[in-house]
PDB file of C-alpha atoms in Angstrom:
ATOM      1  CA  MET A  15     228.203  97.343  99.478  1.00  0.00           C
ATOM      2  CA  HIS A  16     226.845 100.543  97.996  1.00  0.00           C
ATOM      3  CA  PRO A  17     225.890 103.490 100.204  1.00  0.00           C
ATOM      4  CA  ARG A  18     222.150 103.723 100.718  1.00  0.00           C
ATOM      5  CA  LEU A  19     220.445 106.429  98.705  1.00  0.00           C
ATOM      6  CA  PRO A  20     218.717 109.323 100.441  1.00  0.00           C
ATOM      7  CA  HIS A  21     215.088 109.954  99.550  1.00  0.00           C
ATOM      8  CA  ALA A  22     214.640 110.725  95.842  1.00  0.00           C
ATOM      9  CA  GLY A  23     213.155 114.117  96.581  1.00  0.00           C
ATOM     10  CA  ILE A  24     216.493 115.611  97.649  1.00  0.00           C
ATOM     11  CA  LEU A  25     218.490 114.370  94.678  1.00  0.00           C
ATOM     12  CA  SER A  26     218.826 116.228  91.415  1.00  0.00           C
ATOM     13  CA  PRO A  27     218.170 114.390  88.127  1.00  0.00           C
ATOM     14  CA  GLN A  28     221.866 114.614  87.315  1.00  0.00           C
ATOM     15  CA  ALA A  29     222.860 113.073  90.636  1.00  0.00           C
ATOM     16  CA  ILE A  30     220.467 110.149  90.266  1.00  0.00           C
ATOM     17  CA  MET A  31     221.605 109.358  86.732  1.00  0.00           C
ATOM     18  CA  ILE A  32     225.311 109.573  87.556  1.00  0.00           C
ATOM     19  CA  ARG A  33     225.049 107.460  90.709  1.00  0.00           C
ATOM     20  CA  ALA A  34     222.886 104.884  88.983  1.00  0.00           C
ATOM     21  CA  CYS A  35     225.356 104.358  86.154  1.00  0.00           C
ATOM     22  CA  PHE A  36     228.147 103.731  88.645  1.00  0.00           C
ATOM     23  CA  SER A  37     226.409 100.699  90.129  1.00  0.00           C
ATOM     24  CA  ARG A  38     228.340  97.475  89.467  1.00  0.00           C
ATOM     25  CA  HIS A  39     226.759  94.050  89.075  1.00  0.00           C
ATOM     26  CA  SER A  40     227.852  90.742  87.635  1.00  0.00           C
ATOM     27  CA  GLY A  41     227.157  89.645  84.064  1.00  0.00           C
ATOM     28  CA  VAL A  42     229.015  88.641  80.921  1.00  0.00           C
ATOM     29  CA  ALA A  43     226.576  89.182  78.059  1.00  0.00           C
ATOM     30  CA  HIS A  44     228.446  92.115  76.547  1.00  0.00           C
ATOM     31  CA  ARG A  45     231.926  91.554  77.929  1.00  0.00           C
ATOM     32  CA  GLY A  46     233.752  91.225  74.628  1.00  0.00           C
ATOM     33  CA  ALA A  47     232.231  94.305  73.048  1.00  0.00           C
ATOM     34  CA  LEU A  48     232.702  96.337  76.201  1.00  0.00           C
ATOM     35  CA  GLU A  49     236.387  95.479  76.491  1.00  0.00           C
ATOM     36  CA  ARG A  50     236.957  96.411  72.862  1.00  0.00           C
ATOM     37  CA  GLY A  51     235.329  99.751  73.498  1.00  0.00           C
ATOM     38  CA  GLU A  52     237.287 100.630  76.639  1.00  0.00           C
ATOM     39  CA  MET A  53     239.680 102.974  74.883  1.00  0.00           C
ATOM     40  CA  ALA A  54     236.863 104.768  73.080  1.00  0.00           C
ATOM     41  CA  ALA A  55     235.094 105.419  76.353  1.00  0.00           C
ATOM     42  CA  LYS A  56     238.205 107.036  77.855  1.00  0.00           C
ATOM     43  CA  GLN A  57     238.367 109.728  75.200  1.00  0.00           C
ATOM     44  CA  LYS A  58     237.835 113.246  76.480  1.00  0.00           C
ATOM     45  CA  LEU A  59     234.227 114.346  76.228  1.00  0.00           C
ATOM     46  CA  PRO A  60     233.634 117.499  74.180  1.00  0.00           C
ATOM     47  CA  ALA A  61     232.516 120.471  76.218  1.00  0.00           C
ATOM     48  CA  GLN A  62     228.969 121.706  75.683  1.00  0.00           C
ATOM     49  CA  PRO A  63     227.439 125.065  76.502  1.00  0.00           C
ATOM     50  CA  SER A  64     225.421 125.264  79.689  1.00  0.00           C
ATOM     51  CA  GLY A  65     221.997 123.766  79.081  1.00  0.00           C
ATOM     52  CA  TYR A  66     223.022 122.882  75.531  1.00  0.00           C
ATOM     53  CA  GLN A  67     220.936 125.698  74.079  1.00  0.00           C
ATOM     54  CA  CYS A  68     219.937 125.020  70.496  1.00  0.00           C
ATOM     55  CA  ARG A  69     221.366 127.427  67.923  1.00  0.00           C
ATOM     56  CA  SER A  70     218.808 129.466  66.012  1.00  0.00           C
ATOM     57  CA  GLU A  71     219.683 127.857  62.705  1.00  0.00           C
ATOM     58  CA  GLN A  72     219.160 124.404  64.245  1.00  0.00           C
ATOM     59  CA  CYS A  73     215.824 125.390  65.754  1.00  0.00           C
ATOM     60  CA  GLU A  74     214.638 126.774  62.437  1.00  0.00           C
ATOM     61  CA  MET A  75     215.607 123.606  60.581  1.00  0.00           C
ATOM     62  CA  ALA A  76     212.965 122.553  58.081  1.00  0.00           C
ATOM     63  CA  GLU A  77     211.258 119.307  58.917  1.00  0.00           C
ATOM     64  CA  VAL A  78     212.586 116.607  56.614  1.00  0.00           C
ATOM     65  CA  GLU A  79     210.357 113.984  55.103  1.00  0.00           C
ATOM     66  CA  ILE A  80     210.549 110.753  57.075  1.00  0.00           C
ATOM     67  CA  PRO A  81     210.141 107.395  55.297  1.00  0.00           C
ATOM     68  CA  VAL A  82     206.991 105.397  55.982  1.00  0.00           C
ATOM     69  CA  TYR A  83     207.381 101.607  56.217  1.00  0.00           C
ATOM     70  CA  SER A  84     204.836  98.859  55.989  1.00  0.00           C
ATOM     71  CA  TYR A  85     204.685  96.110  58.602  1.00  0.00           C
ATOM     72  CA  ALA A  86     206.035  93.678  55.994  1.00  0.00           C
ATOM     73  CA  GLU A  87     209.057  95.918  55.375  1.00  0.00           C
ATOM     74  CA  LEU A  88     209.869  96.140  59.077  1.00  0.00           C
ATOM     75  CA  LYS A  89     209.522  92.376  59.336  1.00  0.00           C
ATOM     76  CA  LYS A  90     212.079  92.001  56.561  1.00  0.00           C
ATOM     77  CA  ILE A  91     214.422  94.565  58.123  1.00  0.00           C
ATOM     78  CA  THR A  92     214.457  92.621  61.416  1.00  0.00           C
ATOM     79  CA  ASN A  93     214.673  89.193  59.769  1.00  0.00           C
ATOM     80  CA  GLY A  94     211.132  88.307  60.724  1.00  0.00           C
ATOM     81  CA  PHE A  95     211.386  89.919  64.169  1.00  0.00           C
ATOM     82  CA  SER A  96     213.738  87.073  64.980  1.00  0.00           C
ATOM     83  CA  ALA A  97     214.792  86.082  68.490  1.00  0.00           C
ATOM     84  CA  GLU A  98     218.413  86.840  67.549  1.00  0.00           C
ATOM     85  CA  ASN A  99     217.486  90.468  66.859  1.00  0.00           C
ATOM     86  CA  PHE A 100     215.254  90.905  69.903  1.00  0.00           C
ATOM     87  CA  MET A 101     216.711  93.431  72.374  1.00  0.00           C
ATOM     88  CA  GLY A 102     214.074  93.587  75.076  1.00  0.00           C
ATOM     89  CA  LYS A 103     210.873  95.252  76.187  1.00  0.00           C
ATOM     90  CA  THR A 104     210.383  98.709  77.619  1.00  0.00           C
ATOM     91  CA  PHE A 105     208.727  99.024  81.007  1.00  0.00           C
ATOM     92  CA  SER A 106     206.385 101.939  80.552  1.00  0.00           C
ATOM     93  CA  SER A 107     205.228 101.760  76.932  1.00  0.00           C
ATOM     94  CA  ASN A 108     205.181  97.955  76.501  1.00  0.00           C
ATOM     95  CA  SER A 109     207.014  98.150  73.196  1.00  0.00           C
ATOM     96  CA  LEU A 110     209.480  95.617  71.784  1.00  0.00           C
ATOM     97  CA  LEU A 111     212.939  96.479  70.473  1.00  0.00           C
ATOM     98  CA  TYR A 112     214.683  94.721  67.583  1.00  0.00           C
ATOM     99  CA  ARG A 113     217.946  95.188  65.750  1.00  0.00           C
ATOM    100  CA  GLY A 114     217.644  95.539  62.001  1.00  0.00           C
ATOM    101  CA  GLU A 115     219.455  96.319  58.772  1.00  0.00           C
ATOM    102  CA  ILE A 116     218.403  98.478  55.841  1.00  0.00           C
ATOM    103  CA  VAL A 117     220.231  97.903  52.557  1.00  0.00           C
ATOM    104  CA  ASP A 118     220.465 100.830  50.146  1.00  0.00           C
ATOM    105  CA  LYS A 119     219.358  99.595  46.741  1.00  0.00           C
ATOM    106  CA  GLU A 120     221.732 101.870  44.799  1.00  0.00           C
ATOM    107  CA  SER A 121     224.938 101.731  46.834  1.00  0.00           C
ATOM    108  CA  ASN A 122     224.273  98.349  48.482  1.00  0.00           C
ATOM    109  CA  LEU A 123     225.449  99.868  51.769  1.00  0.00           C
ATOM    110  CA  VAL A 124     224.002  98.441  54.978  1.00  0.00           C
ATOM    111  CA  ARG A 125     222.583 100.764  57.636  1.00  0.00           C
ATOM    112  CA  LYS A 126     222.159  99.471  61.179  1.00  0.00           C
ATOM    113  CA  VAL A 127     218.848 100.438  62.766  1.00  0.00           C
ATOM    114  CA  ILE A 128     216.741  99.749  65.842  1.00  0.00           C
ATOM    115  CA  VAL A 129     213.048  99.025  65.351  1.00  0.00           C
ATOM    116  CA  GLU A 130     210.563  99.680  68.162  1.00  0.00           C
ATOM    117  CA  MET A 131     207.226  97.881  67.732  1.00  0.00           C
ATOM    118  CA  ARG A 132     203.954  98.000  69.623  1.00  0.00           C
ATOM    119  CA  LYS A 133     200.447  96.690  68.983  1.00  0.00           C
ATOM    120  CA  ASN A 134     197.795  99.194  67.909  1.00  0.00           C
ATOM    121  CA  GLU A 135     195.053  97.844  70.149  1.00  0.00           C
ATOM    122  CA  LYS A 136     193.835 100.757  72.278  1.00  0.00           C
ATOM    123  CA  ASP A 137     193.614 104.539  72.059  1.00  0.00           C
ATOM    124  CA  TYR A 138     196.421 104.622  74.621  1.00  0.00           C
ATOM    125  CA  ASP A 139     198.766 102.734  72.272  1.00  0.00           C
ATOM    126  CA  LEU A 140     198.190 105.172  69.444  1.00  0.00           C
ATOM    127  CA  LYS A 141     198.540 108.173  71.765  1.00  0.00           C
ATOM    128  CA  VAL A 142     201.891 107.001  73.156  1.00  0.00           C
ATOM    129  CA  TRP A 143     203.202 106.223  69.665  1.00  0.00           C
ATOM    130  CA  GLN A 144     202.038 109.564  68.260  1.00  0.00           C
ATOM    131  CA  THR A 145     203.563 111.491  71.168  1.00  0.00           C
ATOM    132  CA  GLN A 146     206.907 109.792  70.642  1.00  0.00           C
ATOM    133  CA  LEU A 147     206.763 110.430  66.897  1.00  0.00           C
ATOM    134  CA  ASN A 148     205.964 114.129  67.412  1.00  0.00           C
ATOM    135  CA  ALA A 149     208.815 114.554  69.885  1.00  0.00           C
ATOM    136  CA  LEU A 150     211.411 112.885  67.662  1.00  0.00           C
ATOM    137  CA  LYS A 151     210.278 114.874  64.621  1.00  0.00           C
ATOM    138  CA  ASP A 152     210.797 118.169  66.437  1.00  0.00           C
ATOM    139  CA  PRO A 153     214.071 119.788  65.229  1.00  0.00           C
ATOM    140  CA  THR A 154     214.913 121.234  68.653  1.00  0.00           C
ATOM    141  CA  ILE A 155     214.728 117.853  70.388  1.00  0.00           C
ATOM    142  CA  SER A 156     216.250 115.804  67.567  1.00  0.00           C
ATOM    143  CA  SER A 157     219.215 118.177  67.281  1.00  0.00           C
ATOM    144  CA  HIS A 158     220.607 117.021  70.634  1.00  0.00           C
ATOM    145  CA  PRO A 159     223.401 114.427  70.191  1.00  0.00           C
ATOM    146  CA  ASN A 160     221.946 112.203  72.923  1.00  0.00           C
ATOM    147  CA  VAL A 161     218.504 111.898  71.352  1.00  0.00           C
ATOM    148  CA  VAL A 162     218.074 109.032  68.883  1.00  0.00           C
ATOM    149  CA  LYS A 163     217.551 110.013  65.242  1.00  0.00           C
ATOM    150  CA  LEU A 164     214.250 108.934  63.695  1.00  0.00           C
ATOM    151  CA  GLN A 165     214.799 107.075  60.411  1.00  0.00           C
ATOM    152  CA  GLY A 166     211.204 106.076  59.663  1.00  0.00           C
ATOM    153  CA  TYR A 167     207.911 104.860  61.075  1.00  0.00           C
ATOM    154  CA  CYS A 168     205.048 102.434  60.509  1.00  0.00           C
ATOM    155  CA  ASN A 169     201.382 103.193  61.167  1.00  0.00           C
ATOM    156  CA  SER A 170     199.386 100.126  60.207  1.00  0.00           C
ATOM    157  CA  VAL A 171     195.960  99.029  61.416  1.00  0.00           C
ATOM    158  CA  CYS A 172     197.342  96.488  63.895  1.00  0.00           C
ATOM    159  CA  ASP A 173     200.971  97.508  64.444  1.00  0.00           C
ATOM    160  CA  LEU A 174     202.863 100.714  65.171  1.00  0.00           C
ATOM    161  CA  GLY A 175     206.591 101.043  64.589  1.00  0.00           C
ATOM    162  CA  LEU A 176     209.436 103.538  64.913  1.00  0.00           C
ATOM    163  CA  VAL A 177     212.803 103.068  63.207  1.00  0.00           C
ATOM    164  CA  TYR A 178     215.938 104.616  64.733  1.00  0.00           C
ATOM    165  CA  ASP A 179     219.193 105.225  62.899  1.00  0.00           C
ATOM    166  CA  CYS A 180     221.495 103.586  65.426  1.00  0.00           C
ATOM    167  CA  HIS A 181     224.153 100.886  65.651  1.00  0.00           C
ATOM    168  CA  ALA A 182     223.697  99.976  69.309  1.00  0.00           C
ATOM    169  CA  LEU A 183     225.498  97.744  71.769  1.00  0.00           C
ATOM    170  CA  GLY A 184     222.200  97.416  73.569  1.00  0.00           C
ATOM    171  CA  THR A 185     219.998  99.263  76.019  1.00  0.00           C
ATOM    172  CA  LEU A 186     221.419 100.780  79.183  1.00  0.00           C
ATOM    173  CA  HIS A 187     219.466  98.148  81.111  1.00  0.00           C
ATOM    174  CA  SER A 188     221.257  95.318  79.304  1.00  0.00           C
ATOM    175  CA  LEU A 189     224.678  96.857  79.944  1.00  0.00           C
ATOM    176  CA  ILE A 190     224.444  98.286  83.433  1.00  0.00           C
ATOM    177  CA  PHE A 191     224.389  94.884  85.136  1.00  0.00           C
ATOM    178  CA  ASP A 192     227.601  93.821  83.371  1.00  0.00           C
ATOM    179  CA  GLU A 193     230.717  93.986  85.539  1.00  0.00           C
ATOM    180  CA  SER A 194     232.832  94.729  82.467  1.00  0.00           C
ATOM    181  CA  PHE A 195     230.827  97.905  81.852  1.00  0.00           C
ATOM    182  CA  SER A 196     233.730  99.869  83.295  1.00  0.00           C
ATOM    183  CA  TRP A 197     233.862 102.963  85.476  1.00  0.00           C
ATOM    184  CA  SER A 198     234.995 105.175  82.592  1.00  0.00           C
ATOM    185  CA  MET A 199     232.151 103.900  80.399  1.00  0.00           C
ATOM    186  CA  ARG A 200     229.620 104.544  83.158  1.00  0.00           C
ATOM    187  CA  MET A 201     231.029 108.021  83.717  1.00  0.00           C
ATOM    188  CA  LYS A 202     230.699 108.852  80.026  1.00  0.00           C
ATOM    189  CA  VAL A 203     227.102 107.589  79.863  1.00  0.00           C
ATOM    190  CA  ALA A 204     226.067 109.249  83.126  1.00  0.00           C
ATOM    191  CA  LEU A 205     227.423 112.683  82.242  1.00  0.00           C
ATOM    192  CA  GLN A 206     225.781 112.670  78.841  1.00  0.00           C
ATOM    193  CA  LEU A 207     222.446 111.602  80.317  1.00  0.00           C
ATOM    194  CA  ALA A 208     222.703 114.419  82.855  1.00  0.00           C
ATOM    195  CA  ARG A 209     223.320 116.859  80.006  1.00  0.00           C
ATOM    196  CA  VAL A 210     220.333 115.776  77.960  1.00  0.00           C
ATOM    197  CA  LEU A 211     218.075 115.961  81.043  1.00  0.00           C
ATOM    198  CA  GLN A 212     219.359 119.450  81.748  1.00  0.00           C
ATOM    199  CA  PHE A 213     218.758 120.392  78.104  1.00  0.00           C
ATOM    200  CA  LEU A 214     215.149 119.196  78.124  1.00  0.00           C
ATOM    201  CA  HIS A 215     214.362 120.747  81.511  1.00  0.00           C
ATOM    202  CA  SER A 216     216.010 124.099  80.758  1.00  0.00           C
ATOM    203  CA  GLN A 217     213.954 124.970  77.687  1.00  0.00           C
ATOM    204  CA  GLU A 218     211.708 128.029  77.897  1.00  0.00           C
ATOM    205  CA  LYS A 219     208.865 125.512  78.058  1.00  0.00           C
ATOM    206  CA  PRO A 220     210.436 122.481  79.787  1.00  0.00           C
ATOM    207  CA  LEU A 221     209.823 119.033  78.355  1.00  0.00           C
ATOM    208  CA  ILE A 222     209.318 116.534  81.174  1.00  0.00           C
ATOM    209  CA  LEU A 223     210.075 112.850  80.600  1.00  0.00           C
ATOM    210  CA  LEU A 224     207.626 110.844  82.670  1.00  0.00           C
ATOM    211  CA  ASN A 225     209.209 107.486  81.820  1.00  0.00           C
ATOM    212  CA  PHE A 226     212.979 107.971  81.884  1.00  0.00           C
ATOM    213  CA  GLU A 227     214.123 104.361  82.199  1.00  0.00           C
ATOM    214  CA  PRO A 228     217.229 102.289  81.317  1.00  0.00           C
ATOM    215  CA  ARG A 229     215.194 100.196  78.874  1.00  0.00           C
ATOM    216  CA  SER A 230     214.397 103.348  76.875  1.00  0.00           C
ATOM    217  CA  ILE A 231     218.033 104.398  76.533  1.00  0.00           C
ATOM    218  CA  LEU A 232     220.214 102.946  73.771  1.00  0.00           C
ATOM    219  CA  VAL A 233     224.013 102.878  74.028  1.00  0.00           C
ATOM    220  CA  ASP A 234     225.867 103.097  70.720  1.00  0.00           C
ATOM    221  CA  MET A 235     229.188 101.525  69.765  1.00  0.00           C
ATOM    222  CA  ASP A 236     231.114 104.530  71.142  1.00  0.00           C
ATOM    223  CA  PHE A 237     229.263 104.362  74.478  1.00  0.00           C
ATOM    224  CA  ASN A 238     227.080 107.391  73.824  1.00  0.00           C
ATOM    225  CA  PRO A 239     223.592 107.092  75.371  1.00  0.00           C
ATOM    226  CA  LEU A 240     220.643 107.844  73.079  1.00  0.00           C
ATOM    227  CA  ILE A 241     217.219 108.350  74.639  1.00  0.00           C
ATOM    228  CA  PHE A 242     214.089 107.464  72.698  1.00  0.00           C
ATOM    229  CA  GLY A 243     211.362 107.073  75.347  1.00  0.00           C
ATOM    230  CA  PHE A 244     209.235 110.146  74.693  1.00  0.00           C
ATOM    231  CA  GLY A 245     205.921 108.283  74.597  1.00  0.00           C
ATOM    232  CA  LEU A 246     204.827 109.603  77.994  1.00  0.00           C
ATOM    233  CA  ALA A 247     206.631 112.956  77.756  1.00  0.00           C
ATOM    234  CA  SER A 248     204.666 116.104  78.448  1.00  0.00           C
ATOM    235  CA  GLY A 249     205.112 119.846  78.208  1.00  0.00           C
ATOM    236  CA  GLY A 250     207.439 121.750  75.902  1.00  0.00           C
ATOM    237  CA  VAL A 251     206.780 121.186  72.204  1.00  0.00           C
ATOM    238  CA  LEU A 252     204.178 118.548  73.116  1.00  0.00           C
ATOM    239  CA  GLY A 253     201.867 120.971  74.879  1.00  0.00           C
ATOM    240  CA  ILE A 254     200.511 121.350  78.406  1.00  0.00           C
ATOM    241  CA  ILE A 255     201.811 118.928  81.009  1.00  0.00           C
ATOM    242  CA  ASP A 256     199.237 116.226  81.653  1.00  0.00           C
ATOM    243  CA  HIS A 257     198.965 115.926  85.439  1.00  0.00           C
ATOM    244  CA  THR A 258     196.443 113.100  85.144  1.00  0.00           C
ATOM    245  CA  VAL A 259     198.965 110.945  83.321  1.00  0.00           C
ATOM    246  CA  LEU A 260     201.596 111.785  85.923  1.00  0.00           C
ATOM    247  CA  ARG A 261     199.328 110.692  88.795  1.00  0.00           C
ATOM    248  CA  LEU A 262     198.634 107.382  87.078  1.00  0.00           C
ATOM    249  CA  ILE A 263     202.336 106.767  86.517  1.00  0.00           C
ATOM    250  CA  ILE A 264     203.299 107.525  90.111  1.00  0.00           C
ATOM    251  CA  LEU A 265     200.512 105.581  91.788  1.00  0.00           C
ATOM    252  CA  ASN A 266     200.019 102.651  89.410  1.00  0.00           C
ATOM    253  CA  GLY A 267     202.698 102.724  86.766  1.00  0.00           C
ATOM    254  CA  PRO A 268     206.061 100.993  86.324  1.00  0.00           C
ATOM    255  CA  GLN A 269     209.059 101.935  88.394  1.00  0.00           C
ATOM    256  CA  VAL A 270     210.878 104.471  86.257  1.00  0.00           C
ATOM    257  CA  TYR A 271     212.692 107.750  86.871  1.00  0.00           C
ATOM    258  CA  LEU A 272     210.671 110.901  87.514  1.00  0.00           C
ATOM    259  CA  ASP A 273     212.075 114.332  88.270  1.00  0.00           C
ATOM    260  CA  PRO A 274     211.721 114.563  92.098  1.00  0.00           C
ATOM    261  CA  GLU A 275     211.283 118.340  92.101  1.00  0.00           C
ATOM    262  CA  TYR A 276     208.514 118.066  89.537  1.00  0.00           C
ATOM    263  CA  THR A 277     206.620 115.253  91.216  1.00  0.00           C
ATOM    264  CA  LEU A 278     206.783 116.877  94.643  1.00  0.00           C
ATOM    265  CA  CYS A 279     206.319 120.539  93.757  1.00  0.00           C
ATOM    266  CA  ALA A 280     204.899 121.256  90.314  1.00  0.00           C
ATOM    267  CA  SER A 281     202.341 118.477  90.528  1.00  0.00           C
ATOM    268  CA  GLN A 282     201.805 118.711  94.293  1.00  0.00           C
ATOM    269  CA  ILE A 283     201.792 114.952  94.538  1.00  0.00           C
ATOM    270  CA  TYR A 284     203.368 112.993  97.358  1.00  0.00           C
ATOM    271  CA  LEU A 285     205.856 110.475  96.011  1.00  0.00           C
ATOM    272  CA  PRO A 286     205.174 107.219  97.935  1.00  0.00           C
ATOM    273  CA  SER A 287     208.221 105.720  99.606  1.00  0.00           C
ATOM    274  CA  LYS A 288     207.446 102.360  97.982  1.00  0.00           C
ATOM    275  CA  VAL A 289     207.896 103.847  94.496  1.00  0.00           C
ATOM    276  CA  PHE A 290     211.544 103.542  93.535  1.00  0.00           C
ATOM    277  CA  THR A 291     212.967 103.807  90.054  1.00  0.00           C
ATOM    278  CA  GLU A 292     215.094 101.084  88.536  1.00  0.00           C
ATOM    279  CA  MET A 293     217.896 103.631  88.722  1.00  0.00           C
ATOM    280  CA  HIS A 294     217.600 103.658  92.531  1.00  0.00           C
ATOM    281  CA  LEU A 295     217.414  99.892  92.819  1.00  0.00           C
ATOM    282  CA  LEU A 296     220.677  99.462  90.931  1.00  0.00           C
ATOM    283  CA  LEU A 297     222.540 101.091  93.812  1.00  0.00           C
ATOM    284  CA  PHE A 298     221.641  98.569  96.499  1.00  0.00           C
TER     285      PHE A 298
END
């Protein structure tokens, strides 16, 4: 039995993330890979400066040109968006995740990637995709080691795609229910997630993630979490925080993590007791 969580409003983001990752549930989907990675997870984590403030040379990094892919190219990369490469669906942005491989034509080397796809059907779809693209292209955000690195994108008439340079075990959601996802692995993931939240929130103009969810967090082969769900982010480099979007998420949206202090104070919105994040539910 896990101790019952207090109300979300009195927990810090770091506390919620750490306690959520410690939840243990049954499951065997990733047992072999997790056991092989046990020793890697026990390695000492490198210390980071408070708030992980970006160095000036990193912040002034010139924006590199990002490859543009066609829908046909992404289909080839993911082997026809095959069931074997399907990783799952995000809660808040309704996008689909696939594993893929890109082969360098000159060296013949294979690069492991993750492809996130969504239909371009409504203005909302394009807005979410564009917001995520803008966030991941920003040198300040992309410089953090726990933010996924953008390898390319697709902007076709019917389909929108983002390609991440990542060899992933899976999403945090797919791993956190596995009993063999050990305490040391959970500790490593939780601490790094707390650091990246602190980094984003401690900027001069804080960037608020309005859909921080396990399905939008990749875990690489060394058990480092990589967040990519910036589609509903607001503030910071993305501009003024959209309180209208926040109200819709809290009252009608999926059950994902929101900063309690922000939802209760900055937005002056009462957080209904019925709204719990998946992170909370994992503890019961």
